[in-house]
Amino acid sequence: MRLSAVARASYGFTEEGADDLGPLADEISSDAATAVLRARKFGRELHVTRAARRAAAKLRSRAPELAEGGHLGLILATERGDQHMVARRTADIAHRMSLGERAPTDLFRAIAYFPVGRVAKSIAEKLQAWGPVVSVPADLERARTLAEVWLTAGRAEQVVLLAADATADGATAHAAAELWLGGRRADTAPALTMTAYVQRTHQSEGVSCAELASQVIETLAPVGGRRTALIVGSMLADAGESLLAEASPRDPGPPLEGAIRSLAGRLGFSELFVLIGSSGASMTALGLAQDLIALDRVDSVVVCGVDLVHGVLAQALGLLRCDDLPHMRGGASALMLQPGTPDDGHPILQACSLVSPAVPSQPTVAMDLAGVPTGLPNGRKPSHVVLSGLSSLDLQCAEQLAGHVWPGAPISSRGDVRGVGDDVLRLAGTASGLDLPMGIVGVHYLGGTGCCLLTSEI
């Protein structure tokens, strides 16, 4: 792995011209002008997104070798992204939650931009990074380890690692972008047997995200001195509960990353990766599991997806009048994967492809799938496909992706329940021998789009 280029940028209120919203067209109406100015002002307040986009633009200008499309991966390392947009409005949010009111436009946008995956999505679109895209906590060394795995395994030929966060007061954000090279063409990924599956449903308040994840991870703790990696994916982790605890007294529980790191050390996991910011993190985690075993870094992998719904997420989506909320379920799921032939009918993960074509924001716009390959590297096909996504738009796009990757494969009903942090793991873990061979195609707006193939034999 070789560092090719570095770029840095800042953005914030203290910057000269930061509040300059620019001229408007002379013929624009007063109502339209007000709406445009509000939208521009909101955009100016997305300090982390803007600093990250500036750093990405500088990196592209300094690195002519920077690729586009499926060969380019993106890792965003951030602590909070643009969550300061909500942090400034916690009292207003709590008040409107208590009244059950719909959020006004500025608050609606702030909540919509709360998951840190929104920053990663913006940068991926700017760089046209259609390979694997993921957000991780603000730990550059661990982020570089993930980049090294992707490059060495051939998951990507280039990786942009972007670290971006706001200052404590949210007034300024700083970003640094690195371009790493060194990928090779991927060999056939190893087939992994799903030897165990554990699930816990989040049914009431009072259980933290960290506690829920611990319940399923402890069940699959390493045994016999095996080198076992732990990969945990979550869209919001404890961020929402911790933030709203300032306005509405509650115990948000311990921070997810710290609690999982402590648990992993106590249970003897040899490596740990935490993926945040998107409901699609579990698809990314399955691909990472194959990479870790292909590189002989570990002997087995535990993949966990976790998120809460009954707490702040449900209340926030209620303010947005989200039509998909009744279908969302919180909880934790975990899979144990290892090489070998099953003797009891456990599903086998044959291949997992991670792609990130731009997901449109409107249902009337089709996905651009021109750069997405048809089929998977091993050439095997499913007898049917199930779709994964958090929103109705996600599922609509997943159907388009499924028709592109496996043309003619029938789409099976997946039911109404959609896991927020563990949807792909639920679909994989509950598959029976009669369901196989089965494809899972997931499209997740904030990252984690991809497809995988499950079979009953190697």
CSV table of N, CA, C and O in Angstrom, one decimal, residues 42 45-46 80-98 100-119 235-236 239-240 243-244 277 311-322 325 328 390 445-446:
chain,number,residue,atom,x,y,z
A,42,PHE,N,-28.6,26.7,4.7
A,42,PHE,CA,-28.5,25.4,5.3
A,42,PHE,C,-27.2,24.7,4.8
A,42,PHE,O,-26.5,24.1,5.5
A,45,GLU,N,-24.1,25.7,6.3
A,45,GLU,CA,-23.9,25.3,7.7
A,45,GLU,C,-23.4,23.8,7.8
A,45,GLU,O,-23.1,23.3,8.8
A,46,LEU,N,-23.4,23.1,6.6
A,46,LEU,CA,-22.9,21.7,6.6
A,46,LEU,C,-21.4,21.8,6.6
A,46,LEU,O,-20.7,21.5,5.5
A,80,ARG,N,-18.5,12.7,14.4
A,80,ARG,CA,-19.9,13.1,14.4
A,80,ARG,C,-20.4,13.6,13.1
A,80,ARG,O,-21.6,13.9,13.0
A,81,GLY,N,-19.6,13.8,12.0
A,81,GLY,CA,-20.1,14.3,10.8
A,81,GLY,C,-20.7,15.7,11.0
A,81,GLY,O,-20.2,16.5,11.7
A,82,ASP,N,-21.9,15.9,10.4
A,82,ASP,CA,-22.6,17.2,10.6
A,82,ASP,C,-23.7,17.1,11.6
A,82,ASP,O,-24.7,17.8,11.5
A,83,GLN,N,-23.5,16.3,12.6
A,83,GLN,CA,-24.5,16.2,13.7
A,83,GLN,C,-24.7,17.5,14.5
A,83,GLN,O,-25.6,17.6,15.2
A,84,HIS,N,-23.7,18.4,14.4
A,84,HIS,CA,-23.9,19.7,15.1
A,84,HIS,C,-25.1,20.4,14.6
A,84,HIS,O,-25.7,21.3,15.3
A,85,MET,N,-25.6,20.1,13.4
A,85,MET,CA,-26.8,20.7,12.9
A,85,MET,C,-28.1,20.4,13.8
A,85,MET,O,-29.0,21.2,13.9
A,86,VAL,N,-28.0,19.2,14.3
A,86,VAL,CA,-29.1,18.8,15.2
A,86,VAL,C,-28.7,19.2,16.7
A,86,VAL,O,-29.6,19.6,17.4
A,87,ALA,N,-27.5,19.1,17.0
A,87,ALA,CA,-27.0,19.5,18.4
A,87,ALA,C,-27.5,20.9,18.7
A,87,ALA,O,-27.8,21.2,19.9
A,88,ARG,N,-27.5,21.8,17.7
A,88,ARG,CA,-27.9,23.2,18.0
A,88,ARG,C,-29.4,23.3,18.2
A,88,ARG,O,-29.9,24.4,18.7
A,89,ARG,N,-30.1,22.3,17.9
A,89,ARG,CA,-31.6,22.4,17.9
A,89,ARG,C,-32.2,21.3,18.9
A,89,ARG,O,-33.4,21.0,18.7
A,90,THR,N,-31.4,20.8,19.8
A,90,THR,CA,-32.0,19.7,20.7
A,90,THR,C,-33.2,20.2,21.4
A,90,THR,O,-34.2,19.4,21.6
A,91,ALA,N,-33.2,21.4,22.0
A,91,ALA,CA,-34.4,21.9,22.7
A,91,ALA,C,-35.6,21.9,21.8
A,91,ALA,O,-36.7,21.5,22.2
A,92,ASP,N,-35.4,22.4,20.6
A,92,ASP,CA,-36.6,22.5,19.7
A,92,ASP,C,-37.1,21.1,19.3
A,92,ASP,O,-38.3,20.9,19.2
A,93,ILE,N,-36.1,20.2,19.1
A,93,ILE,CA,-36.5,18.8,18.7
A,93,ILE,C,-37.3,18.2,19.8
A,93,ILE,O,-38.3,17.6,19.6
A,94,ALA,N,-36.8,18.3,21.1
A,94,ALA,CA,-37.5,17.7,22.2
A,94,ALA,C,-38.9,18.3,22.4
A,94,ALA,O,-39.8,17.6,22.7
A,95,HIS,N,-39.0,19.6,22.2
A,95,HIS,CA,-40.3,20.3,22.3
A,95,HIS,C,-41.3,19.8,21.2
A,95,HIS,O,-42.4,19.4,21.6
A,96,ARG,N,-40.8,19.7,20.0
A,96,ARG,CA,-41.7,19.2,18.9
A,96,ARG,C,-42.0,17.7,19.1
A,96,ARG,O,-43.1,17.3,18.7
A,97,MET,N,-41.1,16.9,19.6
A,97,MET,CA,-41.4,15.5,19.9
A,97,MET,C,-42.5,15.4,20.9
A,97,MET,O,-43.4,14.6,20.8
A,98,SER,N,-42.5,16.3,22.0
A,98,SER,CA,-43.5,16.2,23.0
A,98,SER,C,-44.9,16.6,22.5
A,98,SER,O,-45.9,16.1,23.0
A,100,GLY,N,-45.7,16.2,19.2
A,100,GLY,CA,-46.0,15.4,18.0
A,100,GLY,C,-46.1,16.2,16.8
A,100,GLY,O,-46.8,15.8,15.8
A,101,GLU,N,-45.4,17.4,16.7
A,101,GLU,CA,-45.5,18.2,15.5
A,101,GLU,C,-44.6,17.8,14.4
A,101,GLU,O,-43.6,17.1,14.6
A,102,ARG,N,-44.9,18.1,13.2
A,102,ARG,CA,-44.1,17.9,12.0
A,102,ARG,C,-42.9,18.9,12.1
A,102,ARG,O,-43.1,20.1,12.4
A,103,ALA,N,-41.7,18.4,11.7
A,103,ALA,CA,-40.6,19.3,11.7
A,103,ALA,C,-40.6,20.3,10.6
A,103,ALA,O,-41.0,20.0,9.5
A,104,PRO,N,-40.3,21.6,10.9
A,104,PRO,CA,-40.2,22.6,9.8
A,104,PRO,C,-39.0,22.2,8.9
A,104,PRO,O,-38.2,21.4,9.3
A,105,THR,N,-38.9,22.9,7.8
A,105,THR,CA,-37.9,22.5,6.8
A,105,THR,C,-36.5,22.5,7.3
A,105,THR,O,-35.8,21.5,7.0
A,106,ASP,N,-36.0,23.5,8.0
A,106,ASP,CA,-34.6,23.5,8.5
A,106,ASP,C,-34.4,22.4,9.4
A,106,ASP,O,-33.3,21.7,9.4
A,107,LEU,N,-35.3,22.1,10.3
A,107,LEU,CA,-35.1,21.0,11.2
A,107,LEU,C,-35.2,19.6,10.5
A,107,LEU,O,-34.5,18.7,10.8
A,108,PHE,N,-36.1,19.5,9.6
A,108,PHE,CA,-36.3,18.3,8.7
A,108,PHE,C,-34.9,18.0,8.1
A,108,PHE,O,-34.5,16.8,8.1
A,109,ARG,N,-34.3,19.0,7.5
A,109,ARG,CA,-33.0,18.8,6.8
A,109,ARG,C,-31.9,18.4,7.8
A,109,ARG,O,-31.1,17.5,7.6
A,110,ALA,N,-31.9,19.0,9.0
A,110,ALA,CA,-30.9,18.7,10.0
A,110,ALA,C,-31.0,17.3,10.4
A,110,ALA,O,-30.0,16.6,10.6
A,111,ILE,N,-32.2,16.8,10.6
A,111,ILE,CA,-32.4,15.4,11.0
A,111,ILE,C,-32.0,14.4,9.9
A,111,ILE,O,-31.3,13.4,10.1
A,112,ALA,N,-32.3,14.8,8.7
A,112,ALA,CA,-32.0,14.0,7.5
A,112,ALA,C,-30.5,13.9,7.4
A,112,ALA,O,-30.0,12.8,6.9
A,113,TYR,N,-29.8,14.9,7.7
A,113,TYR,CA,-28.3,14.9,7.6
A,113,TYR,C,-27.6,14.4,8.9
A,113,TYR,O,-26.4,14.4,8.9
A,114,PHE,N,-28.3,13.8,9.8
A,114,PHE,CA,-27.7,13.4,11.1
A,114,PHE,C,-26.8,12.2,10.9
A,114,PHE,O,-25.7,12.2,11.5
A,115,PRO,N,-27.2,11.1,10.2
A,115,PRO,CA,-26.3,10.0,10.0
A,115,PRO,C,-25.0,10.4,9.3
A,115,PRO,O,-25.1,11.1,8.3
A,116,VAL,N,-23.9,10.0,9.8
A,116,VAL,CA,-22.6,10.4,9.2
A,116,VAL,C,-22.4,9.9,7.8
A,116,VAL,O,-21.6,10.4,7.0
A,117,GLY,N,-23.2,8.9,7.4
A,117,GLY,CA,-23.2,8.4,6.0
A,117,GLY,C,-23.5,9.4,5.0
A,117,GLY,O,-23.2,9.3,3.8
A,118,ARG,N,-24.3,10.5,5.4
A,118,ARG,CA,-24.6,11.6,4.5
A,118,ARG,C,-23.4,12.3,4.0
A,118,ARG,O,-23.3,12.7,2.8
A,119,VAL,N,-22.4,12.4,4.8
A,119,VAL,CA,-21.1,13.0,4.4
A,119,VAL,C,-20.4,12.1,3.4
A,119,VAL,O,-20.0,12.6,2.3
A,235,MET,N,-26.1,2.1,12.0
A,235,MET,CA,-26.3,3.3,11.3
A,235,MET,C,-26.1,4.5,12.3
A,235,MET,O,-25.4,5.5,12.0
A,236,LEU,N,-26.8,4.5,13.4
A,236,LEU,CA,-26.7,5.6,14.4
A,236,LEU,C,-25.9,5.3,15.6
A,236,LEU,O,-25.5,6.2,16.3
A,239,ALA,N,-25.3,7.6,18.9
A,239,ALA,CA,-25.3,9.1,18.7
A,239,ALA,C,-26.6,9.8,19.0
A,239,ALA,O,-26.6,10.8,19.7
A,240,GLY,N,-27.7,9.3,18.5
A,240,GLY,CA,-28.9,10.0,18.7
A,240,GLY,C,-29.4,10.0,20.2
A,240,GLY,O,-29.8,11.0,20.7
A,243,LEU,N,-27.2,12.4,22.2
A,243,LEU,CA,-27.4,13.8,21.9
A,243,LEU,C,-28.7,14.3,22.6
A,243,LEU,O,-28.8,15.3,23.2
A,244,LEU,N,-29.8,13.5,22.4
A,244,LEU,CA,-31.1,13.9,22.9
A,244,LEU,C,-31.2,13.7,24.4
A,244,LEU,O,-32.1,14.3,25.1
A,277,GLY,N,-22.9,4.8,10.3
A,277,GLY,CA,-23.5,5.8,9.4
A,277,GLY,C,-24.4,5.3,8.4
A,277,GLY,O,-25.0,6.2,7.7
A,311,GLY,N,-36.4,4.3,20.4
A,311,GLY,CA,-36.0,5.5,21.1
A,311,GLY,C,-36.0,6.7,20.2
A,311,GLY,O,-37.0,7.0,19.5
A,312,VAL,N,-34.8,7.4,20.1
A,312,VAL,CA,-34.7,8.7,19.4
A,312,VAL,C,-35.0,8.5,17.9
A,312,VAL,O,-35.7,9.4,17.3
A,313,LEU,N,-34.6,7.4,17.3
A,313,LEU,CA,-34.8,7.3,15.8
A,313,LEU,C,-36.3,7.3,15.5
A,313,LEU,O,-36.7,8.0,14.6
A,314,ALA,N,-37.1,6.6,16.2
A,314,ALA,CA,-38.5,6.5,16.0
A,314,ALA,C,-39.1,7.9,16.2
A,314,ALA,O,-39.9,8.4,15.4
A,315,GLN,N,-38.7,8.6,17.2
A,315,GLN,CA,-39.2,10.0,17.5
A,315,GLN,C,-38.8,10.9,16.4
A,315,GLN,O,-39.6,11.8,15.9
A,316,ALA,N,-37.6,10.9,16.0
A,316,ALA,CA,-37.1,11.8,14.9
A,316,ALA,C,-37.8,11.5,13.6
A,316,ALA,O,-38.2,12.4,12.9
A,317,LEU,N,-37.9,10.2,13.2
A,317,LEU,CA,-38.6,9.9,12.0
A,317,LEU,C,-40.1,10.3,12.1
A,317,LEU,O,-40.7,10.6,11.1
A,318,GLY,N,-40.6,10.3,13.3
A,318,GLY,CA,-42.0,10.7,13.5
A,318,GLY,C,-42.1,12.2,13.1
A,318,GLY,O,-43.1,12.6,12.5
A,319,LEU,N,-41.1,13.0,13.5
A,319,LEU,CA,-41.1,14.4,13.1
A,319,LEU,C,-41.0,14.6,11.6
A,319,LEU,O,-41.6,15.6,11.1
A,320,LEU,N,-40.4,13.7,10.9
A,320,LEU,CA,-40.3,13.7,9.5
A,320,LEU,C,-41.5,13.2,8.8
A,320,LEU,O,-41.6,13.2,7.5
A,321,ARG,N,-42.4,12.6,9.6
A,321,ARG,CA,-43.6,11.9,9.0
A,321,ARG,C,-43.1,10.8,8.0
A,321,ARG,O,-43.6,10.8,6.9
A,322,CYS,N,-42.2,10.0,8.4
A,322,CYS,CA,-41.6,9.0,7.6
A,322,CYS,C,-42.5,7.8,7.3
A,322,CYS,O,-42.9,7.2,8.3
A,325,LEU,N,-41.3,4.3,8.6
A,325,LEU,CA,-41.1,4.0,10.0
A,325,LEU,C,-41.8,2.7,10.5
A,325,LEU,O,-41.2,1.9,11.2
A,328,MET,N,-39.7,-0.4,10.0
A,328,MET,CA,-38.4,-0.5,10.6
A,328,MET,C,-38.4,-1.2,11.9
A,328,MET,O,-39.2,-1.0,12.8
A,390,LEU,N,-33.6,0.1,3.5
A,390,LEU,CA,-34.3,0.7,4.7
A,390,LEU,C,-35.6,1.4,4.3
A,390,LEU,O,-36.6,1.4,5.0
A,445,TYR,N,-29.2,3.9,0.8
A,445,TYR,CA,-28.9,5.3,0.4
A,445,TYR,C,-27.6,5.9,0.9
A,445,TYR,O,-27.0,6.6,0.2
A,446,LEU,N,-27.3,5.5,2.1
A,446,LEU,CA,-26.1,6.1,2.7
A,446,LEU,C,-24.9,5.3,2.7
A,446,LEU,O,-23.9,5.5,3.3
